[in-house]
């Protein structure tokens, strides 16, 4: 095979889509033949010039090139060599050096190929830059995760401190409030002597305010227990209708004072629920009290119960024609201490604890709770409660 054929074969094996320059040097590393169709050489290719004049990057590598000529090394390549162009842009080159053999496979010179890999080099640079940016982003994300973890730990600590504070304050308030209510009872029963009607009215005001504060205190204690997971239920079969009627009757003074219509709709064959009687009373009292409190005079409140779509549960609904809630408020209605903006604008007193307690107690029973509301038209609170299986209702 002629030297030209060998050169063509070498180029074809190394450069599938050629953008190249090549030179053939003798064993003295002097150029014998060269071709530079894409102007990749740094110098002018002249016979007899040093190979490093064409490719300055080879300067200092003469000993390695001689090792290739002597058969000590199979080849010598330099990848991703960058060279600045006249316009200041970078050109990326790959340099390949192979021994050139004659027909008897004797080394007669060195084949030097310069391959333009600028496009691949730029892609490689962009890839490296994107990898570095990704590493920086990962490091920043890891740092933010650490900060977020630390913030969450601090929030949990502060939340625990708040719960402990609320629980401690509520405990401390219960004793003096009980004393106030007790002495108010003594005065109203005139065990300490007769009182004038105006004095009795003052004492009743004191008594009602103390009872209202005691209810708030008990709600705070329950909320703290629920948050800490320390509230337990005593489940037993209970008929819902008598519980509903007792709550509605207890709140009669409030809803009659506003001229509300309150209806109870429970079918006679309603299955018995498996609930904690005291906590179920608390759930109903909160929901009915809210419905009465947020319904304008002359409105309507309906408490209904039926078997749910899931035959293992009852479906209880408390519906009112009250002030309603916006979609934004509905998303947070069951959060602790959250109060709907419609309630604040209507100047209705509240603590934002009741619905949180109701939701927690319903979920503790194994049920679920949700609401539907339209601002200015009313609200329906729905909840499910487990049915007491194996218990027969009395006729």
PDB file of C-alpha atoms in Angstrom, residues 20-271:
ATOM      1  CA  UNK A  20      -8.802  18.237   9.439  1.00  0.00           C
ATOM      2  CA  UNK A  21      -5.200  19.004   8.567  1.00  0.00           C
ATOM      3  CA  UNK A  22      -2.393  16.500   8.367  1.00  0.00           C
ATOM      4  CA  UNK A  23       1.349  16.370   7.997  1.00  0.00           C
ATOM      5  CA  UNK A  24       3.840  13.595   7.363  1.00  0.00           C
ATOM      6  CA  UNK A  25       7.158  14.004   9.144  1.00  0.00           C
ATOM      7  CA  UNK A  26      10.319  11.974   8.795  1.00  0.00           C
ATOM      8  CA  UNK A  27      12.113  10.313  11.651  1.00  0.00           C
ATOM      9  CA  UNK A  28      13.778  13.655  12.309  1.00  0.00           C
ATOM     10  CA  UNK A  29      10.325  15.194  12.933  1.00  0.00           C
ATOM     11  CA  UNK A  30      10.743  17.428   9.881  1.00  0.00           C
ATOM     12  CA  UNK A  31       7.725  17.907   7.624  1.00  0.00           C
ATOM     13  CA  UNK A  32       7.842  16.046   4.306  1.00  0.00           C
ATOM     14  CA  UNK A  33       4.255  16.450   3.186  1.00  0.00           C
ATOM     15  CA  UNK A  34       1.276  18.416   4.518  1.00  0.00           C
ATOM     16  CA  UNK A  35      -2.307  19.282   3.683  1.00  0.00           C
ATOM     17  CA  UNK A  36      -4.269  21.990   5.524  1.00  0.00           C
ATOM     18  CA  UNK A  37      -7.594  22.510   3.717  1.00  0.00           C
ATOM     19  CA  UNK A  38      -9.275  24.112   6.776  1.00  0.00           C
ATOM     20  CA  UNK A  39      -6.362  26.268   7.978  1.00  0.00           C
ATOM     21  CA  UNK A  40      -5.933  24.373  11.215  1.00  0.00           C
ATOM     22  CA  UNK A  41      -2.127  24.628  11.377  1.00  0.00           C
ATOM     23  CA  UNK A  42      -0.673  27.531  13.300  1.00  0.00           C
ATOM     24  CA  UNK A  43       2.137  27.995  10.781  1.00  0.00           C
ATOM     25  CA  UNK A  44       2.700  27.642   7.069  1.00  0.00           C
ATOM     26  CA  UNK A  45       3.386  24.067   6.003  1.00  0.00           C
ATOM     27  CA  UNK A  46       6.730  24.012   4.228  1.00  0.00           C
ATOM     28  CA  UNK A  47       8.849  20.948   3.505  1.00  0.00           C
ATOM     29  CA  UNK A  48      11.659  20.708   6.019  1.00  0.00           C
ATOM     30  CA  UNK A  49      10.046  22.794   8.738  1.00  0.00           C
ATOM     31  CA  UNK A  50       9.750  21.366  12.210  1.00  0.00           C
ATOM     32  CA  UNK A  51       6.472  19.650  13.032  1.00  0.00           C
ATOM     33  CA  UNK A  52       6.131  21.905  16.088  1.00  0.00           C
ATOM     34  CA  UNK A  53       6.118  24.932  13.737  1.00  0.00           C
ATOM     35  CA  UNK A  54       2.775  23.732  12.414  1.00  0.00           C
ATOM     36  CA  UNK A  55       1.398  22.605  15.747  1.00  0.00           C
ATOM     37  CA  UNK A  56       3.060  24.542  18.601  1.00  0.00           C
ATOM     38  CA  UNK A  57       1.296  22.338  21.162  1.00  0.00           C
ATOM     39  CA  UNK A  58       3.763  19.560  20.267  1.00  0.00           C
ATOM     40  CA  UNK A  59       6.705  21.606  21.467  1.00  0.00           C
ATOM     41  CA  UNK A  60       8.274  19.886  24.447  1.00  0.00           C
ATOM     42  CA  UNK A  61       6.855  16.493  23.423  1.00  0.00           C
ATOM     43  CA  UNK A  62       9.638  15.587  20.999  1.00  0.00           C
ATOM     44  CA  UNK A  63      10.906  12.763  23.209  1.00  0.00           C
ATOM     45  CA  UNK A  64       7.456  11.176  23.282  1.00  0.00           C
ATOM     46  CA  UNK A  65       7.153  11.471  19.511  1.00  0.00           C
ATOM     47  CA  UNK A  66      10.543   9.759  19.068  1.00  0.00           C
ATOM     48  CA  UNK A  67       9.285   6.934  21.309  1.00  0.00           C
ATOM     49  CA  UNK A  68       6.399   6.499  18.863  1.00  0.00           C
ATOM     50  CA  UNK A  69       8.876   6.435  15.964  1.00  0.00           C
ATOM     51  CA  UNK A  70      11.009   3.852  17.756  1.00  0.00           C
ATOM     52  CA  UNK A  71       8.002   1.616  18.478  1.00  0.00           C
ATOM     53  CA  UNK A  72       8.146   2.154  22.242  1.00  0.00           C
ATOM     54  CA  UNK A  73       4.719   3.816  22.149  1.00  0.00           C
ATOM     55  CA  UNK A  74       1.863   2.893  19.842  1.00  0.00           C
ATOM     56  CA  UNK A  75       0.631   6.501  19.534  1.00  0.00           C
ATOM     57  CA  UNK A  76       0.517   9.887  21.151  1.00  0.00           C
ATOM     58  CA  UNK A  77      -2.642  12.002  21.252  1.00  0.00           C
ATOM     59  CA  UNK A  78      -3.615  15.347  22.771  1.00  0.00           C
ATOM     60  CA  UNK A  79      -7.352  15.859  23.228  1.00  0.00           C
ATOM     61  CA  UNK A  80      -9.335  19.111  23.571  1.00  0.00           C
ATOM     62  CA  UNK A  81      -6.447  21.466  22.851  1.00  0.00           C
ATOM     63  CA  UNK A  82      -7.830  25.011  22.728  1.00  0.00           C
ATOM     64  CA  UNK A  83      -6.359  27.652  20.482  1.00  0.00           C
ATOM     65  CA  UNK A  84      -7.408  31.300  20.256  1.00  0.00           C
ATOM     66  CA  UNK A  85      -8.442  32.517  16.839  1.00  0.00           C
ATOM     67  CA  UNK A  86      -7.737  35.952  15.403  1.00  0.00           C
ATOM     68  CA  UNK A  87     -11.247  37.112  16.355  1.00  0.00           C
ATOM     69  CA  UNK A  88     -10.686  36.060  19.963  1.00  0.00           C
ATOM     70  CA  UNK A  89     -12.919  32.972  19.872  1.00  0.00           C
ATOM     71  CA  UNK A  90     -11.672  29.553  20.920  1.00  0.00           C
ATOM     72  CA  UNK A  91     -11.057  26.654  18.573  1.00  0.00           C
ATOM     73  CA  UNK A  92     -10.866  23.149  20.037  1.00  0.00           C
ATOM     74  CA  UNK A  93      -8.493  20.674  18.403  1.00  0.00           C
ATOM     75  CA  UNK A  94      -7.591  17.034  18.894  1.00  0.00           C
ATOM     76  CA  UNK A  95      -4.066  15.991  17.887  1.00  0.00           C
ATOM     77  CA  UNK A  96      -3.282  12.438  16.777  1.00  0.00           C
ATOM     78  CA  UNK A  97       0.208  11.056  16.118  1.00  0.00           C
ATOM     79  CA  UNK A  98       0.753   7.608  14.581  1.00  0.00           C
ATOM     80  CA  UNK A  99       3.806   5.817  13.193  1.00  0.00           C
ATOM     81  CA  UNK A 100       3.814   5.689   9.372  1.00  0.00           C
ATOM     82  CA  UNK A 101       4.816   2.264   8.027  1.00  0.00           C
ATOM     83  CA  UNK A 102       6.043   1.172   4.622  1.00  0.00           C
ATOM     84  CA  UNK A 103       5.007  -1.993   2.811  1.00  0.00           C
ATOM     85  CA  UNK A 104       7.431  -3.995   4.970  1.00  0.00           C
ATOM     86  CA  UNK A 105       5.829  -2.536   8.150  1.00  0.00           C
ATOM     87  CA  UNK A 106       8.937  -0.531   8.921  1.00  0.00           C
ATOM     88  CA  UNK A 107       8.541   2.884  10.549  1.00  0.00           C
ATOM     89  CA  UNK A 108       9.461   5.466   7.966  1.00  0.00           C
ATOM     90  CA  UNK A 109       7.967   8.527   9.559  1.00  0.00           C
ATOM     91  CA  UNK A 110       5.248  10.057  11.682  1.00  0.00           C
ATOM     92  CA  UNK A 111       1.689  10.792  10.641  1.00  0.00           C
ATOM     93  CA  UNK A 112       0.333  13.884  12.396  1.00  0.00           C
ATOM     94  CA  UNK A 113      -3.400  14.664  12.210  1.00  0.00           C
ATOM     95  CA  UNK A 114      -5.174  17.763  13.542  1.00  0.00           C
ATOM     96  CA  UNK A 115      -8.930  17.360  13.964  1.00  0.00           C
ATOM     97  CA  UNK A 116     -11.269  20.343  14.473  1.00  0.00           C
ATOM     98  CA  UNK A 117     -13.582  19.427  17.372  1.00  0.00           C
ATOM     99  CA  UNK A 118     -14.790  22.959  18.168  1.00  0.00           C
ATOM    100  CA  UNK A 119     -18.464  22.047  18.066  1.00  0.00           C
ATOM    101  CA  UNK A 120     -17.980  19.096  20.402  1.00  0.00           C
ATOM    102  CA  UNK A 121     -15.685  21.200  22.605  1.00  0.00           C
ATOM    103  CA  UNK A 122     -18.258  23.934  22.985  1.00  0.00           C
ATOM    104  CA  UNK A 123     -20.897  21.345  23.827  1.00  0.00           C
ATOM    105  CA  UNK A 124     -18.525  19.822  26.371  1.00  0.00           C
ATOM    106  CA  UNK A 125     -17.891  23.243  27.902  1.00  0.00           C
ATOM    107  CA  UNK A 126     -21.612  23.950  28.151  1.00  0.00           C
ATOM    108  CA  UNK A 127     -22.164  20.534  29.659  1.00  0.00           C
ATOM    109  CA  UNK A 128     -19.429  21.128  32.241  1.00  0.00           C
ATOM    110  CA  UNK A 129     -20.893  24.549  33.017  1.00  0.00           C
ATOM    111  CA  UNK A 130     -24.364  23.079  33.468  1.00  0.00           C
ATOM    112  CA  UNK A 131     -22.928  20.347  35.688  1.00  0.00           C
ATOM    113  CA  UNK A 132     -21.179  22.955  37.809  1.00  0.00           C
ATOM    114  CA  UNK A 133     -24.375  24.999  38.020  1.00  0.00           C
ATOM    115  CA  UNK A 134     -26.251  21.843  38.977  1.00  0.00           C
ATOM    116  CA  UNK A 135     -23.707  21.088  41.716  1.00  0.00           C
ATOM    117  CA  UNK A 136     -24.043  24.646  43.006  1.00  0.00           C
ATOM    118  CA  UNK A 137     -27.832  24.353  42.931  1.00  0.00           C
ATOM    119  CA  UNK A 138     -27.658  21.017  44.759  1.00  0.00           C
ATOM    120  CA  UNK A 139     -25.353  22.520  47.369  1.00  0.00           C
ATOM    121  CA  UNK A 140     -27.682  25.498  47.790  1.00  0.00           C
ATOM    122  CA  UNK A 141     -30.685  23.181  48.030  1.00  0.00           C
ATOM    123  CA  UNK A 142     -28.927  21.065  50.647  1.00  0.00           C
ATOM    124  CA  UNK A 143     -28.122  24.223  52.608  1.00  0.00           C
ATOM    125  CA  UNK A 144     -31.724  25.412  52.402  1.00  0.00           C
ATOM    126  CA  UNK A 145     -32.923  21.967  53.475  1.00  0.00           C
ATOM    127  CA  UNK A 146     -30.677  22.209  56.531  1.00  0.00           C
ATOM    128  CA  UNK A 147     -32.080  25.660  57.308  1.00  0.00           C
ATOM    129  CA  UNK A 148     -35.624  24.369  56.795  1.00  0.00           C
ATOM    130  CA  UNK A 149     -34.962  21.384  59.059  1.00  0.00           C
ATOM    131  CA  UNK A 150     -33.573  23.695  61.737  1.00  0.00           C
ATOM    132  CA  UNK A 151     -36.581  26.012  61.347  1.00  0.00           C
ATOM    133  CA  UNK A 152     -38.989  23.062  61.626  1.00  0.00           C
ATOM    134  CA  UNK A 153     -37.245  21.866  64.776  1.00  0.00           C
ATOM    135  CA  UNK A 154     -37.513  25.365  66.228  1.00  0.00           C
ATOM    136  CA  UNK A 155     -41.185  25.611  65.215  1.00  0.00           C
ATOM    137  CA  UNK A 156     -41.922  22.273  66.874  1.00  0.00           C
ATOM    138  CA  UNK A 157     -40.136  23.462  69.996  1.00  0.00           C
ATOM    139  CA  UNK A 158     -42.086  26.735  70.022  1.00  0.00           C
ATOM    140  CA  UNK A 159     -45.322  24.851  69.349  1.00  0.00           C
ATOM    141  CA  UNK A 160     -44.600  22.571  72.276  1.00  0.00           C
ATOM    142  CA  UNK A 161     -43.822  25.581  74.473  1.00  0.00           C
ATOM    143  CA  UNK A 162     -47.101  27.199  73.360  1.00  0.00           C
ATOM    144  CA  UNK A 163     -49.077  24.039  74.119  1.00  0.00           C
ATOM    145  CA  UNK A 164     -47.457  23.737  77.527  1.00  0.00           C
ATOM    146  CA  UNK A 165     -48.127  27.413  78.240  1.00  0.00           C
ATOM    147  CA  UNK A 166     -51.783  27.167  77.149  1.00  0.00           C
ATOM    148  CA  UNK A 167     -52.263  24.012  79.203  1.00  0.00           C
ATOM    149  CA  UNK A 168     -50.634  25.538  82.283  1.00  0.00           C
ATOM    150  CA  UNK A 169     -52.632  28.775  82.052  1.00  0.00           C
ATOM    151  CA  UNK A 170     -55.884  26.897  81.474  1.00  0.00           C
ATOM    152  CA  UNK A 171     -55.242  24.698  84.510  1.00  0.00           C
ATOM    153  CA  UNK A 172     -54.502  27.737  86.642  1.00  0.00           C
ATOM    154  CA  UNK A 173     -57.707  29.467  85.488  1.00  0.00           C
ATOM    155  CA  UNK A 174     -60.047  26.583  86.229  1.00  0.00           C
ATOM    156  CA  UNK A 175     -59.771  26.745  90.020  1.00  0.00           C
ATOM    157  CA  UNK A 176     -60.515  30.479  90.454  1.00  0.00           C
ATOM    158  CA  UNK A 177     -63.270  30.296  87.828  1.00  0.00           C
ATOM    159  CA  UNK A 178     -64.904  27.416  89.658  1.00  0.00           C
ATOM    160  CA  UNK A 179     -64.756  29.501  92.842  1.00  0.00           C
ATOM    161  CA  UNK A 180     -66.357  32.513  91.105  1.00  0.00           C
ATOM    162  CA  UNK A 181     -69.155  30.351  89.678  1.00  0.00           C
ATOM    163  CA  UNK A 182     -69.685  28.642  93.052  1.00  0.00           C
ATOM    164  CA  UNK A 183     -69.912  31.888  95.011  1.00  0.00           C
ATOM    165  CA  UNK A 184     -72.224  33.333  92.332  1.00  0.00           C
ATOM    166  CA  UNK A 185     -74.526  30.340  92.883  1.00  0.00           C
ATOM    167  CA  UNK A 186     -74.431  30.967  96.634  1.00  0.00           C
ATOM    168  CA  UNK A 187     -75.374  34.616  96.147  1.00  0.00           C
ATOM    169  CA  UNK A 188     -78.170  33.845  93.681  1.00  0.00           C
ATOM    170  CA  UNK A 189     -79.642  31.260  96.043  1.00  0.00           C
ATOM    171  CA  UNK A 190     -79.476  34.006  98.710  1.00  0.00           C
ATOM    172  CA  UNK A 191     -77.666  31.668 101.086  1.00  0.00           C
ATOM    173  CA  UNK A 192     -75.644  34.682 102.211  1.00  0.00           C
ATOM    174  CA  UNK A 193     -78.700  36.883 102.558  1.00  0.00           C
ATOM    175  CA  UNK A 194     -81.344  38.500 100.375  1.00  0.00           C
ATOM    176  CA  UNK A 195     -80.353  40.583  97.324  1.00  0.00           C
ATOM    177  CA  UNK A 196     -82.022  43.307  95.350  1.00  0.00           C
ATOM    178  CA  UNK A 197     -83.133  42.453  91.741  1.00  0.00           C
ATOM    179  CA  UNK A 198     -80.430  44.709  90.295  1.00  0.00           C
ATOM    180  CA  UNK A 199     -77.797  42.939  92.423  1.00  0.00           C
ATOM    181  CA  UNK A 200     -79.044  39.561  91.206  1.00  0.00           C
ATOM    182  CA  UNK A 201     -78.733  40.764  87.591  1.00  0.00           C
ATOM    183  CA  UNK A 202     -75.139  41.799  88.249  1.00  0.00           C
ATOM    184  CA  UNK A 203     -74.311  38.414  89.781  1.00  0.00           C
ATOM    185  CA  UNK A 204     -75.925  36.569  86.864  1.00  0.00           C
ATOM    186  CA  UNK A 205     -73.749  38.584  84.496  1.00  0.00           C
ATOM    187  CA  UNK A 206     -70.680  37.613  86.525  1.00  0.00           C
ATOM    188  CA  UNK A 207     -71.783  33.985  86.593  1.00  0.00           C
ATOM    189  CA  UNK A 208     -72.417  33.828  82.821  1.00  0.00           C
ATOM    190  CA  UNK A 209     -69.084  35.499  82.040  1.00  0.00           C
ATOM    191  CA  UNK A 210     -67.261  33.067  84.323  1.00  0.00           C
ATOM    192  CA  UNK A 211     -68.996  30.077  82.729  1.00  0.00           C
ATOM    193  CA  UNK A 212     -68.129  31.355  79.256  1.00  0.00           C
ATOM    194  CA  UNK A 213     -64.493  31.756  80.295  1.00  0.00           C
ATOM    195  CA  UNK A 214     -64.539  28.268  81.819  1.00  0.00           C
ATOM    196  CA  UNK A 215     -65.805  26.832  78.523  1.00  0.00           C
ATOM    197  CA  UNK A 216     -62.969  28.559  76.686  1.00  0.00           C
ATOM    198  CA  UNK A 217     -60.517  27.235  79.259  1.00  0.00           C
ATOM    199  CA  UNK A 218     -61.803  23.686  78.841  1.00  0.00           C
ATOM    200  CA  UNK A 219     -61.571  24.028  75.048  1.00  0.00           C
ATOM    201  CA  UNK A 220     -57.937  25.136  75.339  1.00  0.00           C
ATOM    202  CA  UNK A 221     -57.154  22.174  77.583  1.00  0.00           C
ATOM    203  CA  UNK A 222     -58.811  19.778  75.134  1.00  0.00           C
ATOM    204  CA  UNK A 223     -56.917  21.313  72.219  1.00  0.00           C
ATOM    205  CA  UNK A 224     -53.627  20.896  74.103  1.00  0.00           C
ATOM    206  CA  UNK A 225     -54.457  17.252  74.896  1.00  0.00           C
ATOM    207  CA  UNK A 226     -55.438  16.554  71.289  1.00  0.00           C
ATOM    208  CA  UNK A 227     -52.223  18.119  69.994  1.00  0.00           C
ATOM    209  CA  UNK A 228     -50.206  16.008  72.406  1.00  0.00           C
ATOM    210  CA  UNK A 229     -52.193  12.862  71.545  1.00  0.00           C
ATOM    211  CA  UNK A 230     -53.185  12.406  75.181  1.00  0.00           C
ATOM    212  CA  UNK A 231     -56.965  12.438  74.811  1.00  0.00           C
ATOM    213  CA  UNK A 232     -58.598   9.006  74.887  1.00  0.00           C
ATOM    214  CA  UNK A 233     -62.153   7.980  74.079  1.00  0.00           C
ATOM    215  CA  UNK A 234     -64.514   5.625  75.911  1.00  0.00           C
ATOM    216  CA  UNK A 235     -66.538   4.188  73.037  1.00  0.00           C
ATOM    217  CA  UNK A 236     -69.962   2.722  73.623  1.00  0.00           C
ATOM    218  CA  UNK A 237     -73.221   2.324  71.637  1.00  0.00           C
ATOM    219  CA  UNK A 238     -75.243   5.542  71.709  1.00  0.00           C
ATOM    220  CA  UNK A 239     -78.410   6.706  69.966  1.00  0.00           C
ATOM    221  CA  UNK A 240     -77.739  10.005  68.219  1.00  0.00           C
ATOM    222  CA  UNK A 241     -81.214  11.533  68.312  1.00  0.00           C
ATOM    223  CA  UNK A 242     -81.414  11.882  72.129  1.00  0.00           C
ATOM    224  CA  UNK A 243     -77.937  13.430  72.145  1.00  0.00           C
ATOM    225  CA  UNK A 244     -78.937  15.894  69.427  1.00  0.00           C
ATOM    226  CA  UNK A 245     -82.158  16.810  71.230  1.00  0.00           C
ATOM    227  CA  UNK A 246     -80.348  17.385  74.537  1.00  0.00           C
ATOM    228  CA  UNK A 247     -77.851  19.746  72.865  1.00  0.00           C
ATOM    229  CA  UNK A 248     -80.594  21.638  71.016  1.00  0.00           C
ATOM    230  CA  UNK A 249     -82.532  21.954  74.273  1.00  0.00           C
ATOM    231  CA  UNK A 250     -79.485  23.265  76.155  1.00  0.00           C
ATOM    232  CA  UNK A 251     -79.021  25.956  73.515  1.00  0.00           C
ATOM    233  CA  UNK A 252     -82.707  26.853  73.394  1.00  0.00           C
ATOM    234  CA  UNK A 253     -82.265  30.238  75.147  1.00  0.00           C
ATOM    235  CA  UNK A 254     -79.711  31.300  72.510  1.00  0.00           C
ATOM    236  CA  UNK A 255     -81.631  30.291  69.381  1.00  0.00           C
ATOM    237  CA  UNK A 256     -85.001  31.393  70.735  1.00  0.00           C
ATOM    238  CA  UNK A 257     -83.549  34.808  71.611  1.00  0.00           C
ATOM    239  CA  UNK A 258     -82.600  35.236  67.917  1.00  0.00           C
ATOM    240  CA  UNK A 259     -85.908  33.892  66.645  1.00  0.00           C
ATOM    241  CA  UNK A 260     -84.255  30.981  64.850  1.00  0.00           C
ATOM    242  CA  UNK A 261     -86.029  27.869  63.648  1.00  0.00           C
ATOM    243  CA  UNK A 262     -84.141  24.733  64.729  1.00  0.00           C
ATOM    244  CA  UNK A 263     -85.156  21.362  63.273  1.00  0.00           C
ATOM    245  CA  UNK A 264     -83.986  17.799  63.960  1.00  0.00           C
ATOM    246  CA  UNK A 265     -84.294  15.164  61.256  1.00  0.00           C
ATOM    247  CA  UNK A 266     -83.392  11.653  62.366  1.00  0.00           C
ATOM    248  CA  UNK A 267     -85.207   8.610  60.936  1.00  0.00           C
ATOM    249  CA  UNK A 268     -86.756   6.260  63.540  1.00  0.00           C
ATOM    250  CA  UNK A 269     -84.679   3.321  62.296  1.00  0.00           C
ATOM    251  CA  UNK A 270     -81.341   5.152  62.546  1.00  0.00           C
ATOM    252  CA  UNK A 271     -78.637   2.686  63.656  1.00  0.00           C
TER     253      UNK A 271
END
